[in-house]
Amino acid sequence: MATTHEYDVVIVGAGPAGMCAALYTGRSMLRTLVLERGMPGGELLNTEKLDDWIGEKSILGWELAQKFEEHSRLFGAEYVTANVTTVRRTDEGTFETITDTDDVYKSPAVIVTAGGTPIKLGIPGEVEYAGKGVSYCAICDGAFFRNQRIAVVGGGDAAVEEADFLTRYAEKVYVVHRRDTFRASRILQERLFANPKVEVVWNTVAEEVVGDEQGLMKALRVRNVDTGLVGTLDVNGCFVFIGFRPNTGIIDGHFEHDAMGYIVTDSMMQTSIPGLFAAGDLRSQLTRQVTTAVGDATTAAIAVEKYLKARSEGGHAVDPLGSGGYAV
Ligand code: NAP
């Protein structure tokens, strides 16, 4: 049966940003609820190993996710498995976070850390070999392909830039693109074309990720869209960069966003909707790393505490970088 619950702050999403925000709001003695539709961990659960989490030379994605969750629960944050459909600011200036089972969580502040979703190819083997050859993050996984042959799929800025980046590790990078021109910016294309380790496979689509007996990727089956000819690239990795969607569809009402749909915040991580904060991959910013997500989240959690204090005193907490302070 659908019920209504009240908290000081509701956090939507339990990736690194959500769990870190929960640690800080819990530590500030705020009644904290984290709503997550799957297992806590977010993109960490799509990452086999990390070698850029400062303090750990190498750590498995799921292991770091587990540590984050345990630590964030220490200070009292509650976790509920739920699929959030709507985050709505009411006329009274509080929020209703509503799930697909019609449960309603009321709170004066919400931190949205719902991340983003890389667009998938939707070909056989893609899901099966995710983390075993198939990747959506060059910075996270590139180093695991030292001296190997890999493919990159896509023809936008991300594919072209990351293909060039991946040659730091890989011996050979095939860029598989469905047309005969890239949509990527000229400068990125020129850099790519000048790279001797790169070979562009034009007018070609990926059709199947093929694995070996050990359950690791060993080849990518491809098809030329002009000739219909089918071929195989002997590669151990396939990086897919065909676009990324921030998970912002749950926010009811207009909020400021950039041209790609990522949420714009002030320096306190507050969105253009007062009391609604955002952290992690769905925020408009230069890069999307675990370290930047937890940095955003720390700021957002501390800002929420100040926001709630200012609200209870009927006052104003001011964004130090000048966005004008909180309307409470
Ligand atoms: P994007 O610009 O949307 O490009 C997606 C690419 O994937 C396109 O080349 C598209 O082919 C291809 N594609 C889409 N669906 C496909 C499918 N099912 N199978 C095969 N190929 C498919 O995405 P993005 O490269 O991730 O970039 C997103 C935004 O971030 C862009 O605005 C980009 O400028 C920006 N960005 C900028 C930088 C930078 O400036 N350094 C770096 C990364 C991203 P078609 O071309 O045929 O449509």
Short mmCIF file of C-alpha atoms and ligand atoms in Angstrom, two decimals:
data_model
loop_
_atom_site.label_atom_id
_atom_site.label_comp_id
_atom_site.label_asym_id
_atom_site.label_seq_id
_atom_site.Cartn_x
_atom_site.Cartn_y
_atom_site.Cartn_z
CA MET A 1 0.00 0.00 0.00
CA ALA A 2 1.32 3.46 -0.91
CA THR A 3 2.46 5.48 2.11
CA THR A 4 3.87 8.92 2.94
CA HIS A 5 7.17 9.39 4.80
CA GLU A 6 9.02 12.48 6.02
CA TYR A 7 12.75 13.19 6.05
CA ASP A 8 15.05 16.23 6.25
CA VAL A 9 16.67 15.29 2.96
CA VAL A 10 15.97 12.74 0.27
CA ILE A 11 18.81 11.63 -1.99
CA VAL A 12 17.84 10.12 -5.33
CA GLY A 13 20.43 7.61 -6.53
CA ALA A 14 23.07 5.59 -4.69
CA GLY A 15 26.13 5.95 -6.87
CA PRO A 16 29.29 7.45 -5.40
CA ALA A 17 27.66 10.92 -5.27
CA GLY A 18 24.51 9.73 -3.52
CA MET A 19 26.35 7.62 -0.98
CA CYS A 20 28.86 10.36 -0.19
CA ALA A 21 26.07 12.94 0.19
CA ALA A 22 24.31 10.51 2.57
CA LEU A 23 27.44 10.15 4.66
CA TYR A 24 27.69 13.92 5.11
CA THR A 25 23.99 14.64 5.70
CA GLY A 26 23.81 11.71 8.14
CA ARG A 27 26.88 13.03 9.93
CA SER A 28 25.12 16.41 10.17
CA MET A 29 22.30 14.60 12.03
CA LEU A 30 19.82 15.18 9.19
CA ARG A 31 17.19 12.47 8.76
CA THR A 32 18.47 11.10 5.46
CA LEU A 33 16.85 8.75 2.98
CA VAL A 34 18.58 7.33 -0.09
CA LEU A 35 16.33 5.95 -2.83
CA GLU A 36 17.96 3.63 -5.35
CA ARG A 37 16.28 1.38 -7.89
CA GLY A 38 19.08 -1.20 -8.04
CA MET A 39 22.08 -2.14 -5.95
CA PRO A 40 23.99 0.79 -4.40
CA GLY A 41 27.08 1.53 -6.50
CA GLY A 42 25.94 3.24 -9.69
CA GLU A 43 28.59 3.31 -12.41
CA LEU A 44 31.05 1.62 -10.02
CA LEU A 45 29.15 -1.58 -10.67
CA ASN A 46 29.89 -1.20 -14.41
CA THR A 47 33.58 -0.73 -13.74
CA GLU A 48 35.69 -3.78 -13.21
CA LYS A 49 38.71 -2.20 -11.56
CA LEU A 50 39.72 1.35 -10.63
CA ASP A 51 43.29 2.51 -10.47
CA ASP A 52 42.54 6.21 -10.04
CA TRP A 53 40.76 6.24 -6.68
CA ILE A 54 43.34 8.02 -4.61
CA GLY A 55 44.73 5.84 -1.84
CA GLU A 56 43.97 2.52 -3.56
CA LYS A 57 46.39 1.44 -6.29
CA SER A 58 43.75 -0.95 -7.56
CA ILE A 59 40.28 -1.71 -6.29
CA LEU A 60 37.35 -3.58 -7.78
CA GLY A 61 34.31 -1.43 -8.61
CA TRP A 62 31.88 -3.50 -6.54
CA GLU A 63 34.29 -3.53 -3.59
CA LEU A 64 34.54 0.26 -3.52
CA ALA A 65 30.74 0.49 -3.86
CA GLN A 66 30.34 -1.77 -0.84
CA LYS A 67 32.78 0.31 1.20
CA PHE A 68 30.93 3.51 0.28
CA GLU A 69 27.60 2.03 1.29
CA GLU A 70 28.82 0.64 4.62
CA HIS A 71 30.51 3.91 5.47
CA SER A 72 27.51 6.08 4.55
CA ARG A 73 25.17 3.91 6.68
CA LEU A 74 27.42 4.42 9.74
CA PHE A 75 25.95 7.89 10.26
CA GLY A 76 22.34 6.80 10.05
CA ALA A 77 21.32 7.19 6.41
CA GLU A 78 18.47 4.87 5.48
CA TYR A 79 18.40 3.09 2.13
CA VAL A 80 15.22 2.06 0.36
CA THR A 81 15.08 0.19 -2.95
CA ALA A 82 12.62 2.14 -5.05
CA ASN A 83 12.22 3.44 -8.56
CA VAL A 84 11.71 7.21 -8.38
CA THR A 85 9.41 8.58 -11.05
CA THR A 86 8.96 12.20 -9.93
CA VAL A 87 10.65 14.86 -7.81
CA ARG A 88 8.27 17.78 -7.39
CA ARG A 89 8.52 21.08 -5.50
CA THR A 90 5.19 21.89 -3.90
CA ASP A 91 3.62 25.34 -3.49
CA GLU A 92 4.74 25.29 0.17
CA GLY A 93 8.39 25.06 -0.95
CA THR A 94 8.93 21.45 0.15
CA PHE A 95 9.46 18.40 -2.04
CA GLU A 96 7.57 15.25 -2.84
CA THR A 97 9.66 12.40 -4.18
CA ILE A 98 7.32 9.83 -5.66
CA THR A 99 8.05 6.22 -6.60
CA ASP A 100 6.48 3.90 -9.14
CA THR A 101 4.59 2.26 -6.28
CA ASP A 102 3.08 5.68 -5.44
CA ASP A 103 4.99 6.00 -2.16
CA VAL A 104 5.59 9.66 -1.36
CA TYR A 105 8.70 10.91 0.49
CA LYS A 106 8.39 14.48 1.75
CA SER A 107 11.41 16.62 2.57
CA PRO A 108 12.41 20.29 2.50
CA ALA A 109 15.50 19.47 0.39
CA VAL A 110 16.39 16.88 -2.25
CA ILE A 111 19.76 15.97 -3.73
CA VAL A 112 19.46 14.37 -7.17
CA THR A 113 22.41 12.10 -7.92
CA ALA A 114 20.71 9.86 -10.47
CA GLY A 115 23.69 9.85 -12.86
CA GLY A 116 23.48 9.23 -16.55
CA THR A 117 23.17 6.29 -18.85
CA PRO A 118 25.56 5.60 -21.73
CA ILE A 119 23.54 4.74 -24.81
CA LYS A 120 24.02 1.08 -25.65
CA LEU A 121 24.50 -0.52 -29.07
CA GLY A 122 21.93 -3.19 -28.35
CA ILE A 123 23.87 -5.95 -30.15
CA PRO A 124 24.36 -9.58 -29.07
CA GLY A 125 27.20 -10.01 -26.56
CA GLU A 126 27.21 -6.35 -25.44
CA VAL A 127 25.65 -7.05 -22.05
CA GLU A 128 27.35 -10.43 -21.62
CA TYR A 129 30.85 -8.98 -22.14
CA ALA A 130 30.34 -5.67 -20.31
CA GLY A 131 33.37 -5.33 -18.01
CA LYS A 132 35.01 -8.27 -19.87
CA GLY A 133 35.94 -6.29 -22.96
CA VAL A 134 32.98 -3.99 -23.52
CA SER A 135 33.33 -0.60 -21.84
CA TYR A 136 31.72 2.84 -21.88
CA CYS A 137 34.55 4.69 -20.13
CA ALA A 138 38.05 5.11 -21.58
CA ILE A 139 39.54 6.80 -18.52
CA CYS A 140 38.19 4.05 -16.23
CA ASP A 141 39.16 1.04 -18.31
CA GLY A 142 41.77 2.13 -20.89
CA ALA A 143 44.73 1.01 -18.79
CA PHE A 144 43.44 -2.58 -18.80
CA PHE A 145 44.09 -2.79 -22.55
CA ARG A 146 47.83 -2.15 -22.54
CA ASN A 147 49.41 -3.42 -25.79
CA GLN A 148 46.12 -4.91 -26.96
CA ARG A 149 43.92 -4.34 -29.99
CA ILE A 150 40.61 -2.62 -29.38
CA ALA A 151 37.67 -1.08 -31.22
CA VAL A 152 35.87 2.19 -30.54
CA VAL A 153 32.33 2.59 -31.86
CA GLY A 154 30.96 6.05 -32.70
CA GLY A 155 31.86 9.15 -34.65
CA GLY A 156 31.14 12.04 -32.31
CA ASP A 157 33.52 14.05 -30.12
CA ALA A 158 33.55 11.40 -27.41
CA ALA A 159 34.45 8.50 -29.73
CA VAL A 160 37.10 10.44 -31.63
CA GLU A 161 38.70 11.99 -28.55
CA GLU A 162 38.65 8.78 -26.54
CA ALA A 163 39.99 6.69 -29.42
CA ASP A 164 43.01 9.00 -29.52
CA PHE A 165 43.35 8.77 -25.72
CA LEU A 166 43.15 4.97 -25.79
CA THR A 167 46.25 4.72 -28.01
CA ARG A 168 48.26 5.56 -24.89
CA TYR A 169 47.57 1.98 -23.87
CA ALA A 170 46.38 0.01 -26.87
CA GLU A 171 48.67 -1.20 -29.61
CA LYS A 172 45.95 -0.62 -32.22
CA VAL A 173 42.58 1.16 -32.15
CA TYR A 174 39.92 0.61 -34.82
CA VAL A 175 37.28 3.34 -34.94
CA VAL A 176 34.10 1.80 -36.28
CA HIS A 177 31.73 4.43 -37.63
CA ARG A 178 28.43 3.97 -39.44
CA ARG A 179 28.99 6.81 -41.98
CA ASP A 180 31.85 8.11 -44.12
CA THR A 181 32.38 11.31 -42.12
CA PHE A 182 32.70 12.05 -38.43
CA ARG A 183 30.47 14.54 -36.67
CA ALA A 184 33.34 15.18 -34.22
CA SER A 185 34.99 18.61 -34.23
CA ARG A 186 37.71 19.21 -36.80
CA ILE A 187 40.56 19.52 -34.35
CA LEU A 188 39.74 16.18 -32.71
CA GLN A 189 39.49 14.54 -36.14
CA GLU A 190 42.86 15.92 -37.22
CA ARG A 191 44.48 14.62 -34.06
CA LEU A 192 42.95 11.22 -34.69
CA PHE A 193 43.96 11.04 -38.35
CA ALA A 194 47.54 11.92 -37.39
CA ASN A 195 47.71 9.04 -34.93
CA PRO A 196 49.49 6.03 -36.53
CA LYS A 197 47.92 3.57 -34.11
CA VAL A 198 44.40 4.39 -35.35
CA GLU A 199 42.54 2.84 -38.27
CA VAL A 200 39.07 4.13 -39.13
CA VAL A 201 36.58 1.56 -40.40
CA TRP A 202 34.05 3.70 -42.30
CA ASN A 203 30.45 2.90 -43.19
CA THR A 204 30.45 0.03 -40.76
CA VAL A 205 28.30 -1.05 -37.85
CA ALA A 206 29.10 -3.39 -34.99
CA GLU A 207 26.91 -6.47 -35.06
CA GLU A 208 28.12 -8.82 -32.34
CA VAL A 209 30.63 -9.04 -29.50
CA VAL A 210 32.27 -12.45 -29.64
CA GLY A 211 33.89 -14.13 -26.61
CA ASP A 212 36.36 -16.91 -25.88
CA GLU A 213 36.19 -19.99 -23.61
CA GLN A 214 37.31 -17.90 -20.60
CA GLY A 215 34.33 -15.58 -21.01
CA LEU A 216 36.42 -12.64 -22.28
CA MET A 217 35.86 -10.71 -25.48
CA LYS A 218 37.99 -11.88 -28.40
CA ALA A 219 36.44 -10.24 -31.48
CA LEU A 220 33.91 -7.78 -32.84
CA ARG A 221 31.74 -8.85 -35.74
CA VAL A 222 31.07 -5.90 -38.09
CA ARG A 223 29.09 -5.21 -41.26
CA ASN A 224 29.77 -2.69 -44.02
CA VAL A 225 26.49 -0.84 -44.57
CA ASP A 226 27.26 -0.12 -48.27
CA THR A 227 28.44 -3.53 -49.42
CA GLY A 228 26.73 -5.69 -46.80
CA LEU A 229 30.03 -7.53 -46.31
CA VAL A 230 30.48 -9.00 -42.85
CA GLY A 231 33.90 -9.13 -41.21
CA THR A 232 35.60 -9.70 -37.88
CA LEU A 233 37.96 -7.43 -36.00
CA ASP A 234 40.27 -9.38 -33.68
CA VAL A 235 40.01 -7.10 -30.67
CA ASN A 236 39.92 -7.69 -26.90
CA GLY A 237 38.03 -4.52 -26.18
CA CYS A 238 35.12 -2.52 -27.55
CA PHE A 239 34.55 1.00 -26.26
CA VAL A 240 31.10 2.31 -27.09
CA PHE A 241 30.67 6.09 -27.40
CA ILE A 242 27.39 6.69 -29.17
CA GLY A 243 25.98 9.24 -26.71
CA PHE A 244 25.06 9.58 -23.01
CA ARG A 245 21.79 10.63 -21.39
CA PRO A 246 21.62 12.36 -18.00
CA ASN A 247 18.83 10.86 -15.89
CA THR A 248 16.96 14.10 -15.33
CA GLY A 249 13.53 13.01 -16.55
CA ILE A 250 12.31 12.55 -12.95
CA ILE A 251 12.46 16.28 -12.21
CA ASP A 252 9.04 17.83 -12.53
CA GLY A 253 9.12 21.40 -13.84
CA HIS A 254 11.69 23.54 -15.58
CA PHE A 255 15.29 23.61 -14.34
CA GLU A 256 18.32 25.29 -15.85
CA HIS A 257 20.38 22.91 -17.99
CA ASP A 258 23.11 23.09 -20.61
CA ALA A 259 22.74 22.32 -24.31
CA MET A 260 23.20 18.60 -23.64
CA GLY A 261 20.56 18.45 -20.91
CA TYR A 262 22.98 18.31 -17.95
CA ILE A 263 21.82 20.19 -14.83
CA VAL A 264 23.41 23.58 -14.20
CA THR A 265 24.06 24.34 -10.52
CA ASP A 266 25.62 27.18 -8.57
CA SER A 267 28.83 26.66 -6.59
CA MET A 268 26.77 25.14 -3.74
CA MET A 269 25.33 22.51 -6.12
CA GLN A 270 21.89 24.08 -5.95
CA THR A 271 19.84 23.88 -9.15
CA SER A 272 17.60 26.67 -10.40
CA ILE A 273 14.82 25.09 -8.29
CA PRO A 274 15.33 26.28 -4.68
CA GLY A 275 16.02 23.37 -2.32
CA LEU A 276 16.86 21.00 -5.18
CA PHE A 277 20.54 20.12 -5.30
CA ALA A 278 22.41 18.01 -7.85
CA ALA A 279 25.70 16.10 -7.73
CA GLY A 280 27.64 13.69 -9.91
CA ASP A 281 27.29 12.64 -13.54
CA LEU A 282 24.05 14.49 -14.29
CA ARG A 283 25.59 17.86 -13.42
CA SER A 284 27.01 20.12 -16.14
CA GLN A 285 30.78 20.02 -15.72
CA LEU A 286 34.12 19.33 -17.40
CA THR A 287 34.60 15.70 -16.44
CA ARG A 288 32.73 12.84 -14.78
CA GLN A 289 34.85 10.83 -12.38
CA VAL A 290 34.22 9.15 -9.00
CA THR A 291 36.41 11.81 -7.43
CA THR A 292 34.41 14.69 -8.94
CA ALA A 293 31.11 13.01 -8.00
CA VAL A 294 32.06 12.73 -4.33
CA GLY A 295 33.41 16.28 -4.40
CA ASP A 296 30.09 17.59 -5.73
CA ALA A 297 28.24 15.48 -3.17
CA THR A 298 30.25 16.81 -0.24
CA THR A 299 29.47 20.36 -1.28
CA ALA A 300 25.78 19.56 -1.87
CA ALA A 301 25.37 17.89 1.54
CA ILE A 302 26.99 20.75 3.43
CA ALA A 303 24.96 23.24 1.39
CA VAL A 304 21.75 21.37 2.28
CA GLU A 305 22.57 21.69 5.96
CA LYS A 306 23.05 25.46 5.53
CA TYR A 307 19.91 25.69 3.41
CA LEU A 308 17.80 23.96 6.05
CA LYS A 309 19.26 26.13 8.83
CA ALA A 310 18.59 29.31 6.84
CA ARG A 311 15.09 28.06 6.07
CA SER A 312 14.30 27.35 9.72
CA GLU A 313 15.55 30.83 10.63
CA GLY A 314 13.70 32.43 7.72
CA GLY A 315 17.04 33.71 6.39
CA HIS A 316 19.42 33.39 3.49
CA ALA A 317 22.58 31.28 3.02
CA VAL A 318 24.75 32.93 0.40
CA ASP A 319 26.54 31.19 -2.45
CA PRO A 320 30.15 32.38 -1.97
CA LEU A 321 30.62 32.54 -5.75
CA GLY A 322 27.75 34.93 -6.06
CA SER A 323 24.65 33.21 -7.35
CA GLY A 324 22.66 35.33 -4.93
CA GLY A 325 21.89 32.94 -2.10
CA TYR A 326 19.02 30.64 -1.33
CA ALA A 327 15.44 31.52 -1.92
CA VAL A 328 13.79 29.55 0.91
P1 NAP B 1 27.15 12.44 -30.17
O1 NAP B 1 27.75 13.73 -30.55
O2 NAP B 1 25.68 12.30 -30.10
O3 NAP B 1 27.72 11.37 -31.22
C1 NAP B 1 27.26 10.07 -31.22
C2 NAP B 1 27.97 9.32 -32.32
O4 NAP B 1 27.58 7.96 -32.23
C3 NAP B 1 27.63 9.82 -33.72
O5 NAP B 1 28.76 9.77 -34.54
C4 NAP B 1 26.58 8.83 -34.19
O6 NAP B 1 26.64 8.58 -35.57
C5 NAP B 1 27.01 7.57 -33.49
N1 NAP B 1 25.89 6.70 -33.18
C6 NAP B 1 24.75 7.02 -32.55
N2 NAP B 1 23.98 5.92 -32.40
C7 NAP B 1 24.66 4.91 -32.98
C8 NAP B 1 24.40 3.53 -33.15
N3 NAP B 1 23.28 2.96 -32.70
N4 NAP B 1 25.33 2.77 -33.77
C9 NAP B 1 26.47 3.32 -34.22
N5 NAP B 1 26.78 4.61 -34.08
C10 NAP B 1 25.89 5.39 -33.46
O7 NAP B 1 27.67 11.89 -28.76
P2 NAP B 1 29.08 12.10 -28.00
O8 NAP B 1 30.22 11.92 -28.91
O9 NAP B 1 28.96 11.27 -26.77
O10 NAP B 1 29.03 13.62 -27.57
C11 NAP B 1 27.95 14.11 -26.80
C12 NAP B 1 28.14 15.61 -26.61
O11 NAP B 1 29.27 15.83 -25.77
C13 NAP B 1 28.38 16.34 -27.91
O12 NAP B 1 27.76 17.58 -27.89
C14 NAP B 1 29.87 16.53 -27.93
O13 NAP B 1 30.25 17.69 -28.65
C15 NAP B 1 30.17 16.67 -26.44
N6 NAP B 1 31.54 16.20 -26.19
C16 NAP B 1 32.55 17.09 -26.40
C17 NAP B 1 33.85 16.69 -26.22
C18 NAP B 1 34.95 17.68 -26.48
O14 NAP B 1 34.65 18.76 -26.95
N7 NAP B 1 36.19 17.36 -26.20
C19 NAP B 1 34.14 15.38 -25.83
C20 NAP B 1 33.09 14.50 -25.65
C21 NAP B 1 31.79 14.91 -25.85
P3 NAP B 1 26.13 9.69 -36.65
O15 NAP B 1 27.18 10.74 -36.68
O16 NAP B 1 26.00 8.92 -37.89
O17 NAP B 1 24.82 10.18 -36.13
#
